[in-house]
Coordinates of N, CA, C and O in Angstrom, one line a residue:
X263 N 0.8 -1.2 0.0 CA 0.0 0.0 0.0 C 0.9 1.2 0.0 O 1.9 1.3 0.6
X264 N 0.5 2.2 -0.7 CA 1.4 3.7 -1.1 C 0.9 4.0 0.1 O -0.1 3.5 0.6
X265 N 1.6 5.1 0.5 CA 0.7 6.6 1.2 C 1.3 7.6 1.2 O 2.5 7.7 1.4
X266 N 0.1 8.8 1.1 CA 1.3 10.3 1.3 C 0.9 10.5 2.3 O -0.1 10.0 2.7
X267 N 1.9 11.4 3.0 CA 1.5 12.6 4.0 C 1.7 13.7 3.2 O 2.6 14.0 2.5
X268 N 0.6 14.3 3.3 CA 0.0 15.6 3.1 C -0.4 16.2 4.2 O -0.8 15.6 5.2
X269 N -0.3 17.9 3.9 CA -0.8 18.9 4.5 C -2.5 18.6 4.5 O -3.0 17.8 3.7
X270 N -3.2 19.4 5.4 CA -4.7 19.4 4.8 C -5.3 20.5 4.2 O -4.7 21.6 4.3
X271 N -6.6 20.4 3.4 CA -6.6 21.2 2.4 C -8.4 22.0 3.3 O -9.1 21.3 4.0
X272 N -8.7 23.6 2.8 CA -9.4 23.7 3.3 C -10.8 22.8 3.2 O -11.6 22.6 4.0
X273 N -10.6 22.3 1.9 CA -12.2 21.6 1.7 C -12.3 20.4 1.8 O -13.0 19.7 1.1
X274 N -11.1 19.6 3.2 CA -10.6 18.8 3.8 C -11.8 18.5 4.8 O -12.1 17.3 4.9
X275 N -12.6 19.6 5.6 CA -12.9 20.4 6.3 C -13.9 18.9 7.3 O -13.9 18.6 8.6
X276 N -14.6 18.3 6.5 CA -15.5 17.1 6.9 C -14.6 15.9 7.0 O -14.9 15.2 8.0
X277 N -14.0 15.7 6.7 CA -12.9 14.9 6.7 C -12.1 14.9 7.9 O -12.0 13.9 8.6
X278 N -11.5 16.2 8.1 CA -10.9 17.2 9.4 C -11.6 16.5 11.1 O -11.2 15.9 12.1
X279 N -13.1 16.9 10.3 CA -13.9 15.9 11.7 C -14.2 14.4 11.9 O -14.2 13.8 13.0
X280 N -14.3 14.0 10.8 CA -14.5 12.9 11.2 C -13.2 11.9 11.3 O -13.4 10.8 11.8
X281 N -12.1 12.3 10.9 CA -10.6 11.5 11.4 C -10.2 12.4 13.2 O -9.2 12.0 13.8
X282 N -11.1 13.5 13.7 CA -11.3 13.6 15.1 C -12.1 12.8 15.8 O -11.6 12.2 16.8
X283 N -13.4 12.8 15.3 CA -14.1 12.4 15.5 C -13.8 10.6 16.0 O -14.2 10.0 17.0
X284 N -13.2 10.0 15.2 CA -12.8 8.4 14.9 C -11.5 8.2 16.0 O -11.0 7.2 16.4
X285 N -11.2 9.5 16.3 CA -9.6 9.3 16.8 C -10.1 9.5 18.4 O -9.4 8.9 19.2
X286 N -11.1 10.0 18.9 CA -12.1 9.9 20.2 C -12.8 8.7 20.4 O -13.2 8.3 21.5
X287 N -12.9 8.0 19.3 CA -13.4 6.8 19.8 C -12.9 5.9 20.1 O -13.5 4.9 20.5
X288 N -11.4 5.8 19.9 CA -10.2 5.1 20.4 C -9.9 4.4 22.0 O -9.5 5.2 22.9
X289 N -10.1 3.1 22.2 CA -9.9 3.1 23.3 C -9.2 3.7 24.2 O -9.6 3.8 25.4
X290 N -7.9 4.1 23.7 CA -6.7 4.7 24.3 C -7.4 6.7 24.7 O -7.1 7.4 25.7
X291 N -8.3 7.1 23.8 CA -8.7 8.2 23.8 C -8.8 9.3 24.8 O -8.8 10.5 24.6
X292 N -8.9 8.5 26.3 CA -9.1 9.1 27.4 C -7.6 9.1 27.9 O -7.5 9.7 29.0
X293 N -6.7 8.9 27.5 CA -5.7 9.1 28.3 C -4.1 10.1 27.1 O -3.1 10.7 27.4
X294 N -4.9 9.8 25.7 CA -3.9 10.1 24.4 C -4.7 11.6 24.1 O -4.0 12.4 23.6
X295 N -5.8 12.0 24.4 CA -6.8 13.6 24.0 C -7.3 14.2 25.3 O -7.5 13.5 26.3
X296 N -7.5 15.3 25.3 CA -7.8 16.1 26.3 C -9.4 16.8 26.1 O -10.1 17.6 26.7
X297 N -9.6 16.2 25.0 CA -11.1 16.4 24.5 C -11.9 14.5 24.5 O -11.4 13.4 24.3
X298 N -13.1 15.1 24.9 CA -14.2 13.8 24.6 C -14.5 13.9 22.8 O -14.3 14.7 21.9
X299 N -15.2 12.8 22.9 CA -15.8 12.4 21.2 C -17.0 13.2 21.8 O -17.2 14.1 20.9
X300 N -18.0 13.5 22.7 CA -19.0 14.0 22.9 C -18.6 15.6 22.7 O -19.0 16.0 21.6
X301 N -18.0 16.3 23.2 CA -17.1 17.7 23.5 C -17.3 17.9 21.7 O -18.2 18.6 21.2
X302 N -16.3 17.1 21.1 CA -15.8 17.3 19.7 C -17.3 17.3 18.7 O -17.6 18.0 17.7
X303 N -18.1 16.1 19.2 CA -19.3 16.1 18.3 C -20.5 17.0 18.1 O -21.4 17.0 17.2
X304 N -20.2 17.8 19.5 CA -21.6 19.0 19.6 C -20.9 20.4 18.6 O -21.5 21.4 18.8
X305 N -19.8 20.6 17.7 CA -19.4 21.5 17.8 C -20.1 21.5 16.1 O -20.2 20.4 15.5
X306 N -20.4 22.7 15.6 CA -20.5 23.4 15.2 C -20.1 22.8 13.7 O -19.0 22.3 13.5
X307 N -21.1 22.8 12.5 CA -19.7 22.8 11.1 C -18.9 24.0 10.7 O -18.1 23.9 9.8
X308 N -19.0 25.0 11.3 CA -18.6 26.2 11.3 C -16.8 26.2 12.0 O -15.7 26.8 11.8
X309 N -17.2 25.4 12.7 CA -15.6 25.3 13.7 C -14.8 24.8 12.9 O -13.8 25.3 12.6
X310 N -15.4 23.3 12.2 CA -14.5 22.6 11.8 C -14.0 23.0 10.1 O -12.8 22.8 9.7
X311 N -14.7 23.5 9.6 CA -14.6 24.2 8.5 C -13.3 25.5 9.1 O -12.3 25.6 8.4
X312 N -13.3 26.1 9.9 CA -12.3 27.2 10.4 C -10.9 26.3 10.7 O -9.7 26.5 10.3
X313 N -11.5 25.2 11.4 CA -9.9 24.5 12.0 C -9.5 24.1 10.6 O -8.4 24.4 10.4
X314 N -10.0 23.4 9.3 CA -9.4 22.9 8.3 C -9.3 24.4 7.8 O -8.0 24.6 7.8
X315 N -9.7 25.3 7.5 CA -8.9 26.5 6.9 C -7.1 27.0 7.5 O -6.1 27.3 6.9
X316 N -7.3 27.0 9.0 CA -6.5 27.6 9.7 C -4.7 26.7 9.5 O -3.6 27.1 9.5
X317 N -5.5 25.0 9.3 CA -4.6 24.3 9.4 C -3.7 24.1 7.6 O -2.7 23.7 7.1
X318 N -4.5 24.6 7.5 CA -4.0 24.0 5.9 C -3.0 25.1 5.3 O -2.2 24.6 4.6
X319 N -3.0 26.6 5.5 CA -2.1 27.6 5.5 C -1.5 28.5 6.4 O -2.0 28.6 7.6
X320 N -0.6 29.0 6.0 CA -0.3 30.2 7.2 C 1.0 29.1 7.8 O 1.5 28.0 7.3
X321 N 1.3 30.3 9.3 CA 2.5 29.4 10.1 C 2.2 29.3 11.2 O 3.2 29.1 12.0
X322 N 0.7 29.3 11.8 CA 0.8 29.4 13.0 C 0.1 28.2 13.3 O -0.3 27.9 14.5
X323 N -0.1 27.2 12.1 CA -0.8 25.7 12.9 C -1.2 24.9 11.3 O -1.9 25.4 10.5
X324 N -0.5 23.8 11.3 CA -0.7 23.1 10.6 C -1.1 21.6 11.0 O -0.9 21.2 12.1
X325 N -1.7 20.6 9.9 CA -2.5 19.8 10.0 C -1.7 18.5 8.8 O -1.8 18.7 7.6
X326 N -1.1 17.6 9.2 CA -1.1 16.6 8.4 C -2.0 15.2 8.2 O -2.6 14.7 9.2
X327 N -1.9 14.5 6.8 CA -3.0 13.5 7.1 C -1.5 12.4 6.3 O -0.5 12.8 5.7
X328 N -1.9 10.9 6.5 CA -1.3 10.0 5.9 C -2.7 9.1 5.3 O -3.3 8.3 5.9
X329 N -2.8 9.4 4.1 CA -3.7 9.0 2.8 C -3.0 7.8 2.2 O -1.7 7.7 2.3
X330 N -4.1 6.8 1.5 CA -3.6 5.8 1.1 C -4.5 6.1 -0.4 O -5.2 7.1 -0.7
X331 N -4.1 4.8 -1.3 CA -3.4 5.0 -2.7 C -5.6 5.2 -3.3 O -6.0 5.7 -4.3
X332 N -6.4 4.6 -2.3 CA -7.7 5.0 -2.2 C -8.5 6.5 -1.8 O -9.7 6.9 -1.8
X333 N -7.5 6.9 -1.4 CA -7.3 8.3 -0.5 C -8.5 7.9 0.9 O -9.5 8.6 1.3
X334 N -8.0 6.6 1.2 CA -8.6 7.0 2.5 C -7.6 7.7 3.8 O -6.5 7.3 3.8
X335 N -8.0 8.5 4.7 CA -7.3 8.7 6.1 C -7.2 7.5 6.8 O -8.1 6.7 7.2
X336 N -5.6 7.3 7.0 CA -4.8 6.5 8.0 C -4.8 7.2 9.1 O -5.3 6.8 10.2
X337 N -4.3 8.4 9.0 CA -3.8 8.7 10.4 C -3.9 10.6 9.9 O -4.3 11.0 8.9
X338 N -3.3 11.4 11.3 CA -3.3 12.2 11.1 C -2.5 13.0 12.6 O -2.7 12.8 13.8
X339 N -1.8 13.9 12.1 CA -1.2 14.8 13.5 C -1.4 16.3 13.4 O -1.7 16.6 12.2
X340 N -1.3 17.3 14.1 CA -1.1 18.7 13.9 C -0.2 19.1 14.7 O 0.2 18.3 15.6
X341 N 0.4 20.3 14.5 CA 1.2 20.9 14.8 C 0.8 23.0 15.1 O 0.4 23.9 14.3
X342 N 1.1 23.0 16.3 CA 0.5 24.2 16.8 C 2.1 25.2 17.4 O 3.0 24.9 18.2
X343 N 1.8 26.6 16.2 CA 3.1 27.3 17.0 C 3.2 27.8 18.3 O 2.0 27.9 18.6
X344 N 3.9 28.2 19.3 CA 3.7 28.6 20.3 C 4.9 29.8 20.7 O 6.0 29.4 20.4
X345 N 4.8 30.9 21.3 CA 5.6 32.0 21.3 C 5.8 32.2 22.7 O 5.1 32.0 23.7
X346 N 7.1 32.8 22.6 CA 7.1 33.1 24.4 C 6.4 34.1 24.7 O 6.3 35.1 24.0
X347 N 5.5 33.9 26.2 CA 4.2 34.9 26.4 C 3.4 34.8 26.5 O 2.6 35.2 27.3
X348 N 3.0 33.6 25.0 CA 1.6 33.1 25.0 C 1.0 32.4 25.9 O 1.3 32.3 27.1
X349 N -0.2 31.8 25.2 CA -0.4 31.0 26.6 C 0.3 29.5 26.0 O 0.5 29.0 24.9
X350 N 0.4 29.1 27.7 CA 1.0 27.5 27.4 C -0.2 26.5 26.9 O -1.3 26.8 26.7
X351 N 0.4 25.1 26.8 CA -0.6 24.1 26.5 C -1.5 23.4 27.6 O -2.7 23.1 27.2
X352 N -1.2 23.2 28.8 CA -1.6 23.1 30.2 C -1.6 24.3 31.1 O -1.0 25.4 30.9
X353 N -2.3 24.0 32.4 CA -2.2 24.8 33.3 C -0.5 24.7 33.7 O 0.2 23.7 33.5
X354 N 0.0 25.9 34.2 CA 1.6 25.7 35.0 C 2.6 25.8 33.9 O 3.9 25.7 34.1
X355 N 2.0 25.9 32.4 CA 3.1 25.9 31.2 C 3.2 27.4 31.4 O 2.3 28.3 31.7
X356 N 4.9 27.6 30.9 CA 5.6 28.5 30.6 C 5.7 28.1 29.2 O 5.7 26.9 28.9
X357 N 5.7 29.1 28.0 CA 6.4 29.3 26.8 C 7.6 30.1 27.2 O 7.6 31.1 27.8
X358 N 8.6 29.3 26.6 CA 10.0 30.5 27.0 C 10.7 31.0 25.3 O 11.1 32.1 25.0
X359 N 10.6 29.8 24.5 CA 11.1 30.0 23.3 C 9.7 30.0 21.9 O 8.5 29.8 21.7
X360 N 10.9 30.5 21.1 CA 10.1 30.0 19.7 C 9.7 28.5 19.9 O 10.4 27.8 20.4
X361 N 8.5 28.1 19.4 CA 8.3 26.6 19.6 C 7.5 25.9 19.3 O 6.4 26.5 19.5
X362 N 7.3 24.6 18.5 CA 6.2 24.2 17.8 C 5.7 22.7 18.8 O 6.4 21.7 19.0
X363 N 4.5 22.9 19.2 CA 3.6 21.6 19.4 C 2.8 20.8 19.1 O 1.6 21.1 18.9
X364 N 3.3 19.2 18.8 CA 3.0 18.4 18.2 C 1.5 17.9 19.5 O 1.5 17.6 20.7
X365 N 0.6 17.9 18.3 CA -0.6 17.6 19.1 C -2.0 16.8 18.1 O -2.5 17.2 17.1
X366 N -2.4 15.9 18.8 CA -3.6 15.2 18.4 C -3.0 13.8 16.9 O -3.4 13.5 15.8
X367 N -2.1 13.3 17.8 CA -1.1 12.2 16.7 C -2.0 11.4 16.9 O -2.2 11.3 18.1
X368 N -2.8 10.4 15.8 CA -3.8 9.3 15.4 C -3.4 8.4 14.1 O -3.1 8.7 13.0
X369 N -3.4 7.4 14.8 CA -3.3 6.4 13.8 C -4.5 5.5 13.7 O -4.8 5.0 14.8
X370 N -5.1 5.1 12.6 CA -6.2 4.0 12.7 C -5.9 2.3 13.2 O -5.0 1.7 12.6
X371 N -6.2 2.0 13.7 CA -5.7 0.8 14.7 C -5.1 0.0 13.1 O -3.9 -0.4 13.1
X372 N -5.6 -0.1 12.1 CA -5.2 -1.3 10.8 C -4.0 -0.6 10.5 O -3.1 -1.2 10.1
X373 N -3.8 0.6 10.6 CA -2.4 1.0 10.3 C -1.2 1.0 11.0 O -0.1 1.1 10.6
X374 N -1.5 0.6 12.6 CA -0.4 0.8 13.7 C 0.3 -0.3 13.1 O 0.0 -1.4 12.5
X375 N 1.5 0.4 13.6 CA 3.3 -0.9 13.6 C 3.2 -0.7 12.7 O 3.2 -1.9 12.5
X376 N 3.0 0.0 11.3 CA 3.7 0.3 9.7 C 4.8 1.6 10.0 O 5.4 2.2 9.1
X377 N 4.9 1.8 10.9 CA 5.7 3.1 10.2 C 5.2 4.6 10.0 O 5.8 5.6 9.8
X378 N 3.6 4.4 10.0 CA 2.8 5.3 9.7 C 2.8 6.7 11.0 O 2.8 7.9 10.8
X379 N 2.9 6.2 11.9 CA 3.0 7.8 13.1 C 4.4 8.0 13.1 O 4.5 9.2 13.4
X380 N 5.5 7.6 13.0 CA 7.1 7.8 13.0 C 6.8 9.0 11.6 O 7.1 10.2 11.6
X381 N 6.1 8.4 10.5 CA 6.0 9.3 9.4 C 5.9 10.9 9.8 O 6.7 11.9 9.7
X382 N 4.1 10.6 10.2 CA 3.3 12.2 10.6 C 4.4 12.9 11.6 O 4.9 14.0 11.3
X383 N 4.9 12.2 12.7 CA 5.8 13.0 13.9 C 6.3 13.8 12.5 O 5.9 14.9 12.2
X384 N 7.3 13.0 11.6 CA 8.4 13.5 11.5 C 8.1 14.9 9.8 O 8.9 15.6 9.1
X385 N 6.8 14.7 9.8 CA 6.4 15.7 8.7 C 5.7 17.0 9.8 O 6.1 18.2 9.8
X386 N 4.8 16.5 10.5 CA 5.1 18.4 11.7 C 6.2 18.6 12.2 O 6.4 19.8 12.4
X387 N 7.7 17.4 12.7 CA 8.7 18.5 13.1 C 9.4 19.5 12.1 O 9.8 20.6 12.2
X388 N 9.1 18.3 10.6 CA 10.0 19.1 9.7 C 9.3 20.4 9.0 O 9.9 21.4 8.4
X389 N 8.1 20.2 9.0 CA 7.2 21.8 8.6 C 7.7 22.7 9.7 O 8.5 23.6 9.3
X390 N 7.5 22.6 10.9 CA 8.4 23.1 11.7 C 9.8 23.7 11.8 O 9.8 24.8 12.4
X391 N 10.6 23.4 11.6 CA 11.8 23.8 11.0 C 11.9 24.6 9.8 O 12.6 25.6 9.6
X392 N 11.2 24.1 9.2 CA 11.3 24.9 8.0 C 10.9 26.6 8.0 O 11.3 27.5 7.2
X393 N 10.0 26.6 9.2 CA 9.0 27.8 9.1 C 10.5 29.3 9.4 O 10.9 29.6 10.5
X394 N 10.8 29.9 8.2 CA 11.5 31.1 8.6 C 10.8 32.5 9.8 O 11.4 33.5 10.1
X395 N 9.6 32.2 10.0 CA 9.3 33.3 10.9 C 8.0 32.5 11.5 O 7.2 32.2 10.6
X396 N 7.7 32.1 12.7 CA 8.9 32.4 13.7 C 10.2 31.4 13.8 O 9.8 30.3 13.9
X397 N 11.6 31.5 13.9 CA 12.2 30.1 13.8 C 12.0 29.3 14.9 O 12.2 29.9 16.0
X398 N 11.8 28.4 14.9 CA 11.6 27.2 16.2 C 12.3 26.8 17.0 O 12.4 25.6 17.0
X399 N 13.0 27.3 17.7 CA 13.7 26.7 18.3 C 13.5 25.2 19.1 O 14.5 24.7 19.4
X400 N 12.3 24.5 19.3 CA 12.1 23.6 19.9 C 11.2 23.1 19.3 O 10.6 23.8 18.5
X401 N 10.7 21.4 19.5 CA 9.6 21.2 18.9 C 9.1 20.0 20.3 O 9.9 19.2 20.9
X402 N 8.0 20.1 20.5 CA 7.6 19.0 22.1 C 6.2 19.0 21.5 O 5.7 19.6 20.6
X403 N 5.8 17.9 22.3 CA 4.8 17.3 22.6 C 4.4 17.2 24.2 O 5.1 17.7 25.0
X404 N 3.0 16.6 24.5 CA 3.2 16.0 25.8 C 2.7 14.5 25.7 O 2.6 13.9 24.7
X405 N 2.3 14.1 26.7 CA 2.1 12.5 26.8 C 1.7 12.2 28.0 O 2.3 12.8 28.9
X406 N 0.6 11.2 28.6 CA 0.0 10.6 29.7 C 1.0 9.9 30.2 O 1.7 9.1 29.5
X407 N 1.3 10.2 31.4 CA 2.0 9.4 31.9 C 1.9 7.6 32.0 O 2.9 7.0 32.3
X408 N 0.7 7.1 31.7 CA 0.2 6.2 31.6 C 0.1 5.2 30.0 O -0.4 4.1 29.8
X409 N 0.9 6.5 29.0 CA 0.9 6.1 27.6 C 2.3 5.7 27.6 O 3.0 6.6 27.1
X410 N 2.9 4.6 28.0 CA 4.2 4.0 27.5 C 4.1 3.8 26.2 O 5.1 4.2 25.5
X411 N 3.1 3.4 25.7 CA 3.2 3.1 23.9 C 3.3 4.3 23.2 O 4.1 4.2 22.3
X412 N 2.8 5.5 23.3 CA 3.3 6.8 22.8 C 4.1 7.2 23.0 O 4.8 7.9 22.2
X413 N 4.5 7.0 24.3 CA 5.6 7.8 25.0 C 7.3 6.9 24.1 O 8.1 7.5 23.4
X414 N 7.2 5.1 24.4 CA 8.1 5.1 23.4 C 8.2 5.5 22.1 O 9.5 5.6 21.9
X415 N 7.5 5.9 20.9 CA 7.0 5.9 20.0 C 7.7 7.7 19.6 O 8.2 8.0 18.5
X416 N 7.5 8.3 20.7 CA 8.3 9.5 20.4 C 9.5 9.5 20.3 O 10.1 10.1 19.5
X417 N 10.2 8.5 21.6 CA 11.5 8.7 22.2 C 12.5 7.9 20.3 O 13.7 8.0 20.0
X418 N 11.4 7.1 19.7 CA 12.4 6.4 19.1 C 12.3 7.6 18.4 O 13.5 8.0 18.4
X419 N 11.7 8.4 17.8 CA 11.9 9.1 17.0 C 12.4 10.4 17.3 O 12.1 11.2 16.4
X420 N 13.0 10.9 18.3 CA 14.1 11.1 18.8 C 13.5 12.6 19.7 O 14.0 13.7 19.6
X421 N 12.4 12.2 20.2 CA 11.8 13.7 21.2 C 12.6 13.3 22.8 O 12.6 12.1 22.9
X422 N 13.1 13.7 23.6 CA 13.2 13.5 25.0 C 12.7 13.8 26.2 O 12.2 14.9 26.2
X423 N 12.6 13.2 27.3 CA 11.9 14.0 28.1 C 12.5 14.8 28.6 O 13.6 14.4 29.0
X424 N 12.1 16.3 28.9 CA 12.3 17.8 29.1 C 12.4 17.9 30.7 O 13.0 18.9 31.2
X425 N 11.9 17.0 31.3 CA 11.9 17.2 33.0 C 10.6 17.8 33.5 O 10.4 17.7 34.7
X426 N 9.5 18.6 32.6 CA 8.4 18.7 32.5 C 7.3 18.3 32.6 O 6.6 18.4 31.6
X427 N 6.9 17.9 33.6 CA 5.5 16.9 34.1 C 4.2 18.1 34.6 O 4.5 18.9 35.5
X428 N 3.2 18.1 34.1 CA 1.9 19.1 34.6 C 0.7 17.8 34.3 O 0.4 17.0 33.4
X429 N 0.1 18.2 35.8 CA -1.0 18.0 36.3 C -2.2 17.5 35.0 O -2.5 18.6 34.3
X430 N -2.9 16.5 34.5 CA -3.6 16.5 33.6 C -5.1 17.4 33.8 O -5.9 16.9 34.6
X431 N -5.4 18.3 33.3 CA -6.3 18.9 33.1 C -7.7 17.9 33.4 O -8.2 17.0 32.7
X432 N -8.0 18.5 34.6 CA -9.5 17.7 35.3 C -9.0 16.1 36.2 O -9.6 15.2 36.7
X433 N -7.3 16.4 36.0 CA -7.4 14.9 36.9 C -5.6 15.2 37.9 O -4.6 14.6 37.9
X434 N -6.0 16.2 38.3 CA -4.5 16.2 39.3 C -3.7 15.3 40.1 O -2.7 15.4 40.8
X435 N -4.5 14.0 39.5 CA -3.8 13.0 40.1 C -2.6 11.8 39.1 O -1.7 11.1 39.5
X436 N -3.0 12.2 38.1 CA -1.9 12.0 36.7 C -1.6 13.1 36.3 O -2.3 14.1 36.4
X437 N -0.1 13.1 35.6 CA 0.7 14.0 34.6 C 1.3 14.1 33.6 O 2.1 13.3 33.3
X438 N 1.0 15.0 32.8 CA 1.0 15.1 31.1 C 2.7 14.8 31.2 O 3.1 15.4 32.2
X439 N 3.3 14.4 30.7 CA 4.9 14.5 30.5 C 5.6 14.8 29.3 O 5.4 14.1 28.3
X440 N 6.5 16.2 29.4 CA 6.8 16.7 27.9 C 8.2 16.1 27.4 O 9.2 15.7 27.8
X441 N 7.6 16.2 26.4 CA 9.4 15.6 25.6 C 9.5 16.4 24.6 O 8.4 17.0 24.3
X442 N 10.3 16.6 24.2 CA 11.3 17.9 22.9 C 12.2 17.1 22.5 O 12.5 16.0 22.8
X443 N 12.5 18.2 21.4 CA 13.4 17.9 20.8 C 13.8 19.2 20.4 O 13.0 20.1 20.1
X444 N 15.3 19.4 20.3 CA 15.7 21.0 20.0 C 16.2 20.9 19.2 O 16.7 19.8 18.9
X445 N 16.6 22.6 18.2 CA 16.8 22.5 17.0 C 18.3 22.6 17.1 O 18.9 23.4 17.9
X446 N 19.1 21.5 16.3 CA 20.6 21.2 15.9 C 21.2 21.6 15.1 O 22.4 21.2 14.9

């Protein structure tokens, strides 16, 4: 089976939702997203039509998909810029640098162990790098403390952990854990 990774396109936009939508129904969902499939499904076609516009150009948030030779969606990741000042991605985050965050990485269970999320990681770090304004100094993620299978999954592909642990949003009793990777 072929597949590209591609950017997404605005008239992606239905598409956009329903590879969200599918990626909430994931067993793993509650511990890999910070949104419910209920949260995501009351929203608006108005939203999702803006998130596939927003993602698809510009530098301040991009959206990749891994399409097969039928153009179905395998998988999909995004990538969100982040500036020092802004706001962070959790409660207790500092932005200190230029910085790009890898967020909402899905693979469809028939695609896992191909190779297929090592792919996406590695097409948001490198859109990331690329971007001449703002330059990136960093590129992170975070991860459930309870997601060893993600958490390896990054490390092979060479993110580290930053020393960075925050409180998971609505559950102070687990912690999101960040890993980066800085620009060489």
């Amino acid at each position: 089976m072929s597949i590209i990774i591609r950017r997404v396109r605005q008239e992606d936009w239905a598409r956009v939702k329903q590879i969200r939508l599918d990626s909430l129904r994931d067993p793993v969902a509650a511990i890999a997203f910070l949104e419910t499939h209920e949260q995501a499904a009351a929203r608006p076609d108005g939203f999702w039509q803006d998130r596939a516009a927003r993602a698809a150009t510009g530098s301040a948030v991009a959206q990749f998909v891994a399409e097969d030779t039928d153009g179905r969606w395998l998988g999909a990741v995004s990538v969100v810029v982040e500036r020092p000042g802004g706001p962070g991605a959790l409660e207790g985050d500092v932005v200190r640098v230029e910085q790009a965050h890898i967020v909402g990485v899905y693979v469809r269970p028939e695609a896992r162990g191909t190779g297929l999320a090592p792919d996406l990681i590695r097409a948001a770090r490198d859109w990331s790098w690329s971007l001449a304004e703002p330059r990136i100094e960093r590129v992170r993620l975070f991860v459930h403390e309870d997601n060893a299978r993600a958490e390896a999954l990054y490390v092979k592909v060479g993110f580290e952990p930053s020393g960075v642990a925050l409180p998971v949003p609505g559950d102070a009793s687990h912690r999101e854990i960040e890993l980066a990777v800085s620009r060489g």
